[in-house]
Amino acid sequence: MTDIPHVVPPARNGTPALSLRGVTKRFGQKLAVNSIDLDIPAGSFYGLVGPNGAGKTTTLSMATGLLRPDRGQVWVHGVDVWANMLEAKRLMGVLPDGVRLFDRLSGEQLVTYSGLLRGMDKDTVQSRVGDLLRALDLQEDAGTLVVDYSAGMTKKIALAAALIHAPRLLVLDEPFESVDPISAANIRDILHGYVNSGGTVIVSSHVMDLVQRMCDHVAVISGGNVLAAGTTDEVRGDSSLEDRFVELVGGRNASEGLEWLRNS
Amino acid sequence: MVTELIRLKIALLRNSLKRSVWQLVGLIIGGLYGAGILGLVIVGLVGLSFADPSLAQTVVVLVGSAVVLGWVLIPLIASGVDMTLDPARFVTFAVPMNTLIAGLTVAGVVGIPGVVTLIASLGTAAVWWRNPVSLVAALVCALIAVLTCVALSRLVTSATTSLSGSRRFKDLSGIIAFIPLILLGPIFTSSAAGIHNAREFLPTLAQTMAWTPLGAVWAVPGDVARGYFGQAAIKFLIALVTLAATLWLWRIMLAKALVTPVHQAVNRRGAGKLGFFGMFPGTPAGAVAARSLTYWFRDPRYGGSLIIIPLLPVILWFSSSQSGSPDLLNVLGPVTAFILAWSISADIAYDNTAFSQHVSTGVSGLADRVGRAAACGLVALPICTVFVLGPVWLNGSWEQLPALAGLTLGILLTGLGLSSVVSARFTYNVPLPGESPFKTPPGSGMQMFVVQMGGFLVLGLLVVPELVLAILAFATGQSMYGWLALGVGTILGAVFLVVGIRSGGRWFDNRAPELLAEVSKNR
């Protein structure tokens, strides 16, 4: 890239899959994301954890070109997201959380739509849609309207829509929410296979166990700041990720009080 | 418990106002409107007290029956009119059924429609101020009437929610219930022809209504005033039984609804049916067009804007046969072109947050604009063709065809171009996906009004050339003007369409994230 401005993203093992520098967003009085710096190494399975309202979704929205940051810059594989939007978006597959889908389309139509919007040719789209529906066990319901899907099926079809163009970086906001255990295991297999073949995955979650088992890297975000980031083993040290998380974020109440709630 | 529910309702109302200033403005406007109606009603009622008692009774019974009917029908049209106290939300609280019923009924009166109905009903007592017995009867009956209104609307709401197991029913019922309302105008005007019969007809209607559950309660004070105590007693009994039966039915419905959560009946369908996606070219613009066209047929919010189209010829035919000027039918084509072209001016707002798929896939503004305009054009062209040819054929006025076609095409193309700019630049809140097409979302009033009025004005200016030529053609009868209108309408319309799509596309490319943030506000 010739037009990279004054801040040059540090390269440890080659170019990171995703780099954030000084990314800031303010909603009215509330500082939602406070000048975050973060590097997601290429080929990593990266977990983003934090309590509710920590700024995870806001950060990921700014990283994927859905929300313009007040300040700061984002690079995907060295491509400046906010200067070179189209090229950056080609590299990314995004599963946003808390947004609607075009749910009056059938599942098959929705995934096809996602592929065609990205300018892929019809035949490729058609064969990949078939593969994705099979892998995510949605074949039986391919022709059902998405509005009639259960919450877990909706997550899966949105994931398929994010995968169709074989991105180099996958950004998944809460991908396992309300997905049944079997489907979740299938999705984990797909994601691990994807990472092993050189792709990069970022998942946000607040299920610590899942992140500890699944991710090789993790960042803890709270109050719009990165509290810790690194490999999962570095971040958690000797304790479990959950304990380390609670230690970092704080806010646990000693389980006294509520004496009246005890049954005996 | 009852006071708790009323306090809850007031708290919900107050908190919803804190979300936006426009909501407060909406409430104030609604309040003023309600107060205005109330003032008129009270003046009318006081005036009635000086009239002949049987005339007063006729008016009170008819208007009162209409009010009750309104409370029954409105939940059908605007699904979720006021679900702030949705019974389903009380499932987990152990509230005794009778207390819940009483609380929900009384809380249903809190709110502008409830309060207006209550005060107006109590106001009917003013009609009978000269007769103390009938005054007291009017006050008691007013309370019964208001409670019946609220209970009936609750009954209808819970009946339809338990009926509407399938989404399709929900989609359709809102639109279908609206058809008679649109046709109400022509029906009234045509029956107004027999207005001189109304003098005999209305009292008969009122006498009939007075024996039905809708009107009985309103007839009691009048009967008392006129000394028909026996009839008054029977009608009072009808009113009481109505209220009791409504409450009883509602209680059964509620009891059933509370233990059976809303169930979705779904047909599972396998792969292989791509619908419009199979027919359009496999480009981004083709995909957007296929998606939009699918929505024109599947999303009731689009169907809602289309529902007026088949009714338009009926309405125009009524008016032209009333006024005896068949030329009035000619406006059918241009008006339809205008309605259809303008209907995509809030297209992105209709997408709501689903629009994020367009942003994250990085589809170009040009492809997005072209696709949406193409889908709308494909719906509009055949309809407009029929609506231009139809009147010409009916009137046998083929010499007017070029002018009419030019004007219609000009409006359609220019309108599509303008909508392409407006929907990428000026958004306002629209009903959310899955909501009733006729629901006005909170806080949309002012912005929507400004955007719509501005759009109408600009469109009006842009089509002036072909409009003037078409009018000249009609006025002078010279075919040259007609052909000129056709040429100018086609060329100018095409130019505006291209310009609109390009500049709308540029706006889109520069502001896609901001646009997403705009349409995400309302959810």
XYZ file of N, CA, C and O in Angstrom, chain A residues 41-205:
660
model
N -3.269 -11.532 14.766
C -2.309 -12.160 13.854
C -3.025 -12.991 12.793
O -4.073 -13.586 13.074
N -2.476 -13.010 11.597
C -3.055 -13.830 10.533
C -2.978 -15.297 10.938
O -1.992 -15.741 11.539
N -4.009 -16.041 10.662
C -4.030 -17.464 10.973
C -4.406 -17.780 12.402
O -4.335 -18.937 12.822
N -4.874 -16.775 13.157
C -5.235 -17.056 14.545
C -6.742 -17.262 14.668
O -7.518 -16.866 13.801
N -7.113 -17.908 15.747
C -8.519 -18.066 16.127
C -8.689 -17.175 17.337
O -8.299 -17.520 18.430
N -9.225 -15.992 17.137
C -9.131 -14.922 18.117
C -10.455 -14.726 18.836
O -11.490 -14.556 18.202
N -10.423 -14.755 20.159
C -11.633 -14.521 20.943
C -11.651 -13.114 21.498
O -10.635 -12.617 21.974
N -12.812 -12.476 21.405
C -12.969 -11.133 21.969
C -13.992 -11.272 23.091
O -15.152 -11.578 22.825
N -13.560 -11.094 24.331
C -14.486 -11.294 25.438
C -14.647 -10.003 26.214
O -13.751 -9.157 26.237
N -15.773 -9.864 26.854
C -16.040 -8.670 27.643
C -17.450 -8.705 28.162
O -18.292 -9.396 27.591
N -17.711 -7.972 29.248
C -19.078 -7.954 29.782
C -20.025 -7.249 28.815
O -19.593 -6.665 27.826
N -21.321 -7.317 29.104
C -22.298 -6.642 28.251
C -22.012 -5.144 28.220
O -21.704 -4.539 29.242
N -22.103 -4.559 27.058
C -21.890 -3.120 26.935
C -20.440 -2.722 26.986
O -20.109 -1.558 27.219
N -19.512 -3.682 26.774
C -18.084 -3.375 26.878
C -17.584 -2.650 25.635
O -16.537 -2.029 25.659
N -18.323 -2.747 24.542
C -17.878 -2.118 23.301
C -17.426 -3.125 22.260
O -16.820 -2.751 21.258
N -17.731 -4.410 22.487
C -17.306 -5.449 21.533
C -17.953 -5.233 20.169
O -17.273 -5.165 19.149
N -19.296 -5.119 20.177
C -20.005 -4.986 18.910
C -19.615 -3.695 18.202
O -19.408 -3.677 16.989
N -19.484 -2.603 18.972
C -19.089 -1.324 18.375
C -17.714 -1.448 17.727
O -17.489 -0.996 16.597
N -16.770 -2.082 18.438
C -15.431 -2.253 17.885
C -15.472 -3.060 16.592
O -14.874 -2.671 15.580
N -16.203 -4.178 16.635
C -16.253 -5.028 15.443
C -16.953 -4.318 14.287
O -16.571 -4.486 13.129
N -17.983 -3.516 14.583
C -18.666 -2.777 13.520
C -17.704 -1.808 12.853
O -17.713 -1.643 11.631
N -16.853 -1.153 13.664
C -15.917 -0.194 13.087
C -14.830 -0.919 12.303
O -14.310 -0.411 11.307
N -14.473 -2.130 12.751
C -13.426 -2.878 12.068
C -13.913 -3.409 10.725
O -13.109 -3.656 9.826
N -15.238 -3.573 10.577
C -15.743 -4.205 9.365
C -16.395 -3.210 8.404
O -16.999 -3.619 7.419
N -16.302 -1.927 8.713
C -16.814 -0.935 7.779
C -18.293 -0.671 7.921
O -18.901 -0.083 7.033
N -18.897 -1.113 9.030
C -20.334 -0.879 9.214
C -20.599 0.401 9.995
O -21.693 0.949 9.931
N -19.599 0.862 10.761
C -19.786 2.044 11.593
C -18.513 2.880 11.494
O -17.413 2.383 11.756
N -18.650 4.152 11.106
C -17.469 4.993 10.902
C -16.920 5.439 12.250
O -17.670 5.997 13.056
N -15.633 5.179 12.525
C -15.065 5.597 13.808
C -14.901 7.113 13.867
O -14.746 7.755 12.829
N -14.951 7.662 15.094
C -14.690 9.090 15.250
C -13.229 9.384 14.935
O -12.893 10.384 14.317
N -12.354 8.515 15.458
C -10.920 8.654 15.188
C -10.334 7.266 15.028
O -10.937 6.276 15.410
N -9.101 7.203 14.501
C -8.393 5.935 14.440
C -8.480 5.268 13.088
O -9.232 5.692 12.213
N -7.675 4.215 12.929
C -7.613 3.532 11.646
C -7.665 2.026 11.812
O -7.303 1.494 12.867
N -8.102 1.380 10.757
C -8.249 -0.074 10.768
C -7.653 -0.627 9.474
O -7.901 -0.080 8.401
N -6.848 -1.690 9.609
C -6.322 -2.349 8.407
C -6.724 -3.820 8.425
O -6.654 -4.477 9.467
N -7.127 -4.311 7.261
C -7.359 -5.744 7.117
C -6.323 -6.258 6.127
O -6.307 -5.835 4.971
N -5.460 -7.115 6.590
C -4.343 -7.607 5.769
C -3.651 -6.449 5.070
O -3.355 -6.505 3.877
N -3.411 -5.382 5.816
C -2.684 -4.242 5.271
C -3.521 -3.280 4.447
O -3.024 -2.249 4.008
N -4.816 -3.580 4.251
C -5.681 -2.690 3.471
C -6.454 -1.792 4.432
O -7.128 -2.285 5.336
N -6.338 -0.483 4.237
C -7.022 0.465 5.108
C -8.531 0.367 4.860
O -9.015 0.683 3.773
N -9.284 -0.069 5.904
C -10.715 -0.330 5.725
C -11.465 0.927 5.317
O -12.321 0.892 4.431
N -11.154 2.053 5.955
C -11.964 3.241 5.716
C -11.459 4.082 4.554
O -12.094 5.061 4.184
N -10.280 3.715 3.985
C -9.825 4.441 2.804
C -10.066 3.606 1.561
O -10.297 4.117 0.475
N -10.009 2.286 1.738
C -10.079 1.379 0.600
C -11.176 0.365 0.828
O -10.964 -0.846 0.820
N -12.356 0.909 1.054
C -13.472 0.141 1.595
C -13.758 -1.137 0.810
O -13.876 -2.221 1.380
N -13.832 -1.018 -0.510
C -14.287 -2.146 -1.312
C -13.301 -3.304 -1.240
O -13.691 -4.463 -1.044
N -12.003 -2.977 -1.361
C -10.977 -4.016 -1.319
C -10.986 -4.699 0.047
O -10.886 -5.929 0.141
N -11.134 -3.906 1.106
C -11.144 -4.471 2.461
C -12.351 -5.388 2.650
O -12.233 -6.468 3.240
N -13.502 -4.969 2.128
C -14.712 -5.765 2.338
C -14.641 -7.102 1.605
O -15.282 -8.069 2.016
N -13.869 -7.131 0.521
C -13.713 -8.404 -0.187
C -12.982 -9.421 0.666
O -13.170 -10.625 0.525
N -12.098 -8.927 1.548
C -11.280 -9.830 2.359
C -12.047 -10.358 3.569
O -11.594 -11.293 4.222
N -13.161 -9.710 3.893
C -13.835 -10.012 5.166
C -15.179 -10.691 4.969
O -15.912 -10.366 4.037
N -15.507 -11.614 5.863
C -16.869 -12.112 5.972
C -17.378 -11.703 7.342
O -16.686 -11.872 8.339
N -18.586 -11.144 7.392
C -19.063 -10.554 8.637
C -20.376 -11.183 9.070
O -21.305 -11.326 8.272
N -20.456 -11.583 10.327
C -21.718 -12.002 10.938
C -22.033 -11.001 12.028
O -21.517 -11.106 13.130
N -22.860 -9.984 11.727
C -23.148 -8.986 12.759
C -24.153 -9.535 13.763
O -24.913 -10.449 13.444
N -24.137 -8.966 14.958
C -25.098 -9.393 15.978
C -26.178 -8.319 16.104
O -25.912 -7.140 15.937
N -27.412 -8.776 16.364
C -28.488 -7.829 16.640
C -28.952 -7.043 15.437
O -29.531 -5.988 15.583
N -28.708 -7.525 14.230
C -29.312 -6.872 13.065
C -30.285 -7.851 12.426
O -30.188 -9.059 12.622
N -31.235 -7.304 11.687
C -32.173 -8.150 10.976
C -31.512 -8.717 9.736
O -30.472 -8.244 9.296
N -32.150 -9.722 9.173
C -31.749 -10.216 7.858
C -32.886 -9.885 6.900
O -33.962 -9.479 7.337
N -32.658 -10.078 5.617
C -33.769 -9.960 4.677
C -34.593 -11.223 4.840
O -34.472 -12.176 4.078
N -35.435 -11.227 5.892
C -35.985 -12.500 6.342
C -37.218 -12.941 5.575
O -37.787 -13.971 5.880
N -37.653 -12.167 4.577
C -38.730 -12.667 3.721
C -38.164 -13.444 2.541
O -38.895 -13.816 1.632
N -36.855 -13.631 2.522
C -36.255 -14.528 1.545
C -36.157 -15.903 2.189
O -36.109 -16.024 3.408
N -36.102 -16.947 1.352
C -35.832 -18.265 1.917
C -34.344 -18.322 2.253
O -33.555 -17.490 1.799
N -33.961 -19.308 3.071
C -32.566 -19.433 3.470
C -31.652 -19.510 2.250
O -30.620 -18.835 2.180
N -32.075 -20.316 1.286
C -31.268 -20.479 0.079
C -31.130 -19.153 -0.666
O -30.045 -18.775 -1.120
N -32.259 -18.421 -0.773
C -32.222 -17.138 -1.472
C -31.308 -16.146 -0.753
O -30.579 -15.392 -1.399
N -31.351 -16.160 0.574
C -30.565 -15.191 1.335
C -29.073 -15.387 1.087
O -28.333 -14.429 0.868
N -28.617 -16.660 1.132
C -27.196 -16.923 0.929
C -26.805 -16.608 -0.516
O -25.748 -16.030 -0.776
N -27.690 -16.963 -1.456
C -27.449 -16.636 -2.863
C -27.310 -15.130 -3.034
O -26.412 -14.642 -3.727
N -28.201 -14.403 -2.373
C -28.193 -12.941 -2.439
C -26.842 -12.399 -2.001
O -26.253 -11.543 -2.664
N -26.345 -12.943 -0.867
C -25.074 -12.474 -0.334
C -23.950 -12.686 -1.345
O -23.108 -11.810 -1.542
N -23.954 -13.855 -2.010
C -22.917 -14.132 -3.000
C -23.019 -13.205 -4.207
O -22.023 -12.636 -4.655
N -24.235 -13.018 -4.709
C -24.417 -12.197 -5.908
C -24.101 -10.731 -5.629
O -23.549 -10.039 -6.478
N -24.457 -10.256 -4.404
C -24.151 -8.872 -4.049
C -22.657 -8.623 -4.122
O -22.203 -7.518 -4.405
N -21.874 -9.666 -3.832
C -20.421 -9.509 -3.869
C -19.871 -9.671 -5.277
O -18.664 -9.702 -5.484
N -20.764 -9.804 -6.240
C -20.334 -9.845 -7.632
C -19.812 -11.192 -8.081
O -19.127 -11.293 -9.098
N -20.110 -12.267 -7.321
C -19.657 -13.592 -7.744
C -20.555 -14.090 -8.883
O -21.697 -13.672 -9.007
N -20.028 -15.023 -9.702
C -20.860 -15.486 -10.804
C -21.852 -16.541 -10.308
O -21.647 -17.198 -9.290
N -22.936 -16.673 -11.061
C -24.099 -17.424 -10.606
C -23.780 -18.894 -10.321
O -24.255 -19.462 -9.328
N -22.971 -19.512 -11.189
C -22.706 -20.947 -11.027
C -21.921 -21.230 -9.757
O -22.232 -22.158 -9.009
N -20.878 -20.418 -9.520
C -20.100 -20.587 -8.295
C -21.003 -20.428 -7.082
O -20.953 -21.232 -6.148
N -21.818 -19.368 -7.120
C -22.719 -19.119 -5.997
C -23.601 -20.332 -5.758
O -23.722 -20.829 -4.636
N -24.164 -20.851 -6.845
C -25.104 -21.957 -6.696
C -24.454 -23.181 -6.045
O -24.990 -23.780 -5.122
N -23.243 -23.526 -6.505
C -22.626 -24.724 -5.960
C -22.190 -24.496 -4.511
O -22.323 -25.378 -3.663
N -21.709 -23.274 -4.205
C -21.284 -23.009 -2.821
C -22.485 -22.962 -1.870
O -22.373 -23.399 -0.718
N -23.601 -22.419 -2.342
C -24.797 -22.379 -1.490
C -25.184 -23.803 -1.093
O -25.452 -24.086 0.083
N -25.147 -24.723 -2.090
C -25.465 -26.116 -1.780
C -24.529 -26.688 -0.728
O -24.971 -27.305 0.246
N -23.218 -26.449 -0.906
C -22.240 -26.957 0.059
C -22.491 -26.404 1.453
O -22.457 -27.142 2.450
N -22.728 -25.085 1.515
C -22.895 -24.438 2.825
C -24.145 -24.954 3.526
O -24.117 -25.237 4.736
N -25.248 -25.086 2.782
C -26.491 -25.554 3.398
C -26.293 -26.965 3.942
O -26.780 -27.306 5.025
N -25.538 -27.792 3.193
C -25.298 -29.161 3.645
C -24.432 -29.141 4.905
O -24.740 -29.786 5.894
N -23.357 -28.356 4.880
C -22.426 -28.329 6.013
C -23.099 -27.814 7.273
O -22.770 -28.248 8.376
N -24.039 -26.895 7.116
C -24.687 -26.309 8.286
C -26.018 -26.996 8.596
O -26.764 -26.538 9.454
N -26.295 -28.098 7.886
C -27.482 -28.899 8.160
C -28.770 -28.092 8.003
O -29.659 -28.150 8.854
N -28.836 -27.301 6.939
C -30.031 -26.489 6.700
C -30.752 -26.902 5.423
O -31.688 -26.231 4.988
N -30.325 -28.030 4.829
C -30.909 -28.448 3.551
C -32.421 -28.586 3.605
O -33.132 -28.166 2.715
N -32.882 -29.223 4.711
C -34.321 -29.493 4.833
C -35.140 -28.211 4.814
O -36.291 -28.214 4.405
N -34.527 -27.149 5.299
C -35.263 -25.888 5.444
C -34.786 -24.831 4.468
O -35.050 -23.653 4.659
N -34.089 -25.262 3.422
C -33.505 -24.282 2.495
C -34.563 -23.396 1.866
O -34.331 -22.219 1.610
N -35.763 -23.958 1.623
C -36.803 -23.186 0.963
C -37.744 -22.489 1.920
O -38.650 -21.781 1.502
N -37.551 -22.688 3.230
C -38.383 -22.013 4.229
C -37.949 -20.560 4.353
O -36.763 -20.260 4.244
N -38.900 -19.662 4.569
C -38.527 -18.265 4.745
C -37.746 -18.094 6.042
O -38.061 -18.709 7.062
N -36.738 -17.232 6.007
C -35.887 -17.029 7.179
C -36.702 -16.495 8.356
O -36.385 -16.785 9.510
N -37.775 -15.759 8.077
C -38.583 -15.206 9.164
C -39.193 -16.334 10.004
O -39.482 -16.162 11.189
N -39.351 -17.529 9.405
C -39.917 -18.664 10.134
C -38.841 -19.552 10.760
O -39.164 -20.581 11.338
N -37.573 -19.181 10.623
C -36.485 -19.959 11.234
C -36.453 -19.748 12.747
O -36.867 -18.710 13.254
N -35.890 -20.739 13.461
C -35.613 -20.530 14.881
C -34.374 -19.644 15.003
O -33.671 -19.410 14.019
N -34.112 -19.164 16.227
C -32.987 -18.250 16.430
C -31.672 -18.896 16.017
O -30.826 -18.261 15.370
N -31.504 -20.167 16.365
C -30.255 -20.851 16.032
C -30.076 -21.020 14.531
O -28.985 -20.823 13.987
N -31.184 -21.373 13.841
C -31.102 -21.529 12.389
C -30.779 -20.192 11.726
O -30.037 -20.129 10.738
N -31.341 -19.120 12.279
C -31.068 -17.801 11.721
C -29.579 -17.477 11.816
O -28.978 -16.959 10.875
N -28.971 -17.803 12.971
C -27.529 -17.590 13.130
C -26.763 -18.368 12.069
O -25.802 -17.875 11.478
N -27.203 -19.613 11.853
C -26.465 -20.466 10.920
C -26.563 -19.939 9.493
O -25.575 -19.941 8.752
N -27.752 -19.462 9.107
C -27.905 -18.987 7.733
C -27.114 -17.689 7.544
O -26.536 -17.444 6.474
N -27.047 -16.874 8.609
C -26.251 -15.643 8.517
C -24.769 -15.991 8.397
O -24.015 -15.315 7.679
N -24.360 -17.059 9.085
C -22.968 -17.506 8.977
C -22.672 -17.955 7.550
O -21.631 -17.608 6.974
N -23.612 -18.715 6.967
C -23.428 -19.158 5.589
C -23.271 -17.957 4.659
O -22.422 -17.953 3.764
N -24.092 -16.900 4.890
C -24.020 -15.712 4.048
C -22.668 -15.020 4.200
O -22.175 -14.381 3.268
N -22.048 -15.165 5.381
C -20.748 -14.527 5.607
C -19.611 -15.328 4.995
O -18.527 -14.805 4.763
N -19.838 -16.630 4.759
C -18.763 -17.507 4.293
C -18.685 -17.617 2.779
O -17.665 -18.042 2.237
N -19.751 -17.241 2.080
C -19.916 -17.636 0.677
C -18.785 -17.181 -0.240
O -18.450 -17.869 -1.196
N -18.154 -16.038 0.067
C -17.127 -15.548 -0.856
C -15.725 -15.956 -0.414
O -14.743 -15.371 -0.879
N -15.619 -16.964 0.466
C -14.340 -17.481 0.933
C -13.410 -16.353 1.380
O -12.357 -16.118 0.798
N -13.816 -15.627 2.434
C -13.007 -14.490 2.875
C -11.708 -14.956 3.550
O -11.601 -16.122 3.925
N -10.753 -14.048 3.702
C -9.524 -14.396 4.425
C -9.684 -14.132 5.913
O -8.932 -14.666 6.723
N -10.615 -13.272 6.250
C -10.853 -12.946 7.661
C -12.350 -13.060 7.938
O -13.170 -12.536 7.200
N -12.679 -13.783 9.008
C -14.080 -13.935 9.393
C -14.311 -13.190 10.702
O -13.606 -13.441 11.682
N -15.267 -12.283 10.723
C -15.579 -11.553 11.946
C -16.971 -11.967 12.391
O -17.954 -11.663 11.735
N -17.043 -12.698 13.499
C -18.314 -13.270 13.938
C -18.688 -12.708 15.298
O -18.007 -12.927 16.288
N -19.793 -11.966 15.326
C -20.246 -11.369 16.583
C -21.262 -12.314 17.221
O -22.344 -12.501 16.674
N -20.907 -12.898 18.343
C -21.783 -13.828 19.068
C -22.321 -14.948 18.158
O -23.542 -15.111 18.021
N -21.437 -15.731 17.536
C -21.942 -16.721 16.564
C -22.651 -17.905 17.207
O -23.403 -18.597 16.528
N -22.433 -18.142 18.491
C -22.983 -19.369 19.075
C -24.231 -19.127 19.899
O -24.779 -20.044 20.481
N -24.676 -17.876 19.943
C -25.854 -17.563 20.737
C -27.051 -18.342 20.219
O -27.345 -18.306 19.029
N -27.732 -19.032 21.081
C -28.939 -19.834 20.818
C -28.768 -20.885 19.718
O -29.733 -21.316 19.118
N -27.524 -21.275 19.444
C -27.294 -22.383 18.516
C -27.212 -23.668 19.340
O -26.578 -23.687 20.393
N -27.878 -24.722 18.855
C -27.895 -25.960 19.651
C -26.507 -26.591 19.671
O -25.673 -26.318 18.810
N -26.227 -27.450 20.678
C -24.860 -27.956 20.875
C -24.306 -28.699 19.652
O -23.124 -28.570 19.349
N -25.160 -29.449 18.964
C -24.656 -30.207 17.816
C -24.245 -29.275 16.692
O -23.155 -29.385 16.120
N -25.133 -28.307 16.390
C -24.785 -27.337 15.354
C -23.547 -26.557 15.758
O -22.689 -26.256 14.923
N -23.451 -26.200 17.055
C -22.291 -25.433 17.516
C -21.023 -26.232 17.269
O -20.003 -25.675 16.825
N -21.068 -27.541 17.531
C -19.888 -28.375 17.306
C -19.550 -28.407 15.817
O -18.370 -28.312 15.438
N -20.587 -28.519 14.964
C -20.343 -28.502 13.516
C -19.686 -27.193 13.089
O -18.745 -27.182 12.298
N -20.236 -26.087 13.617
C -19.685 -24.781 13.250
C -18.232 -24.678 13.702
O -17.364 -24.209 12.966
N -17.954 -25.186 14.932
C -16.569 -25.141 15.432
C -15.641 -25.906 14.511
O -14.536 -25.459 14.204
N -16.096 -27.084 14.044
C -15.277 -27.871 13.117
C -14.979 -27.084 11.845
O -13.843 -27.041 11.369
N -16.051 -26.444 11.300
C -15.865 -25.665 10.074
C -14.841 -24.562 10.304
O -13.923 -24.351 9.499
N -14.979 -23.879 11.453
C -14.093 -22.750 11.730
C -12.656 -23.220 11.938
O -11.707 -22.585 11.463
N -12.480 -24.358 12.648
C -11.118 -24.873 12.862
C -10.474 -25.248 11.540
O -9.303 -24.937 11.305
N -11.274 -25.898 10.672
C -10.752 -26.258 9.353
C -10.323 -25.026 8.573
O -9.275 -25.010 7.910
N -11.134 -23.976 8.732
C -10.865 -22.720 8.034
C -9.559 -22.100 8.534
O -8.718 -21.640 7.753
N -9.368 -22.122 9.869
C -8.147 -21.554 10.440
C -6.930 -22.389 10.035
O -5.873 -21.855 9.678
N -7.087 -23.731 10.060
C -5.964 -24.594 9.700
C -5.513 -24.368 8.261
O -4.343 -24.575 7.938
N -6.456 -23.956 7.411
C -6.087 -23.727 6.015
C -5.572 -22.306 5.801
O -5.364 -21.895 4.666
N -5.367 -21.552 6.889
C -4.739 -20.237 6.760
C -5.665 -19.060 6.984
O -5.214 -17.919 6.946
N -6.952 -19.296 7.201
C -7.865 -18.189 7.454
C -7.746 -17.687 8.885
O -7.132 -18.323 9.732
N -8.345 -16.533 9.125
C -8.333 -15.956 10.467
C -9.777 -15.776 10.918
O -10.619 -15.343 10.142
N -10.051 -16.121 12.203
C -11.400 -15.977 12.735
C -11.361 -15.099 13.980
O -10.511 -15.278 14.844
N -12.270 -14.133 14.050
C -12.470 -13.374 15.282
C -13.890 -13.664 15.748
O -14.841 -13.485 14.991
N -14.034 -14.146 16.977
C -15.370 -14.328 17.528
C -15.490 -13.492 18.787
O -14.553 -13.402 19.569
N -16.647 -12.854 18.961
C -16.911 -12.225 20.245
C -17.855 -13.144 20.991
O -18.663 -13.837 20.379
N -17.700 -13.178 22.296
C -18.544 -14.070 23.079
C -18.448 -13.656 24.529
O -17.520 -12.951 24.930
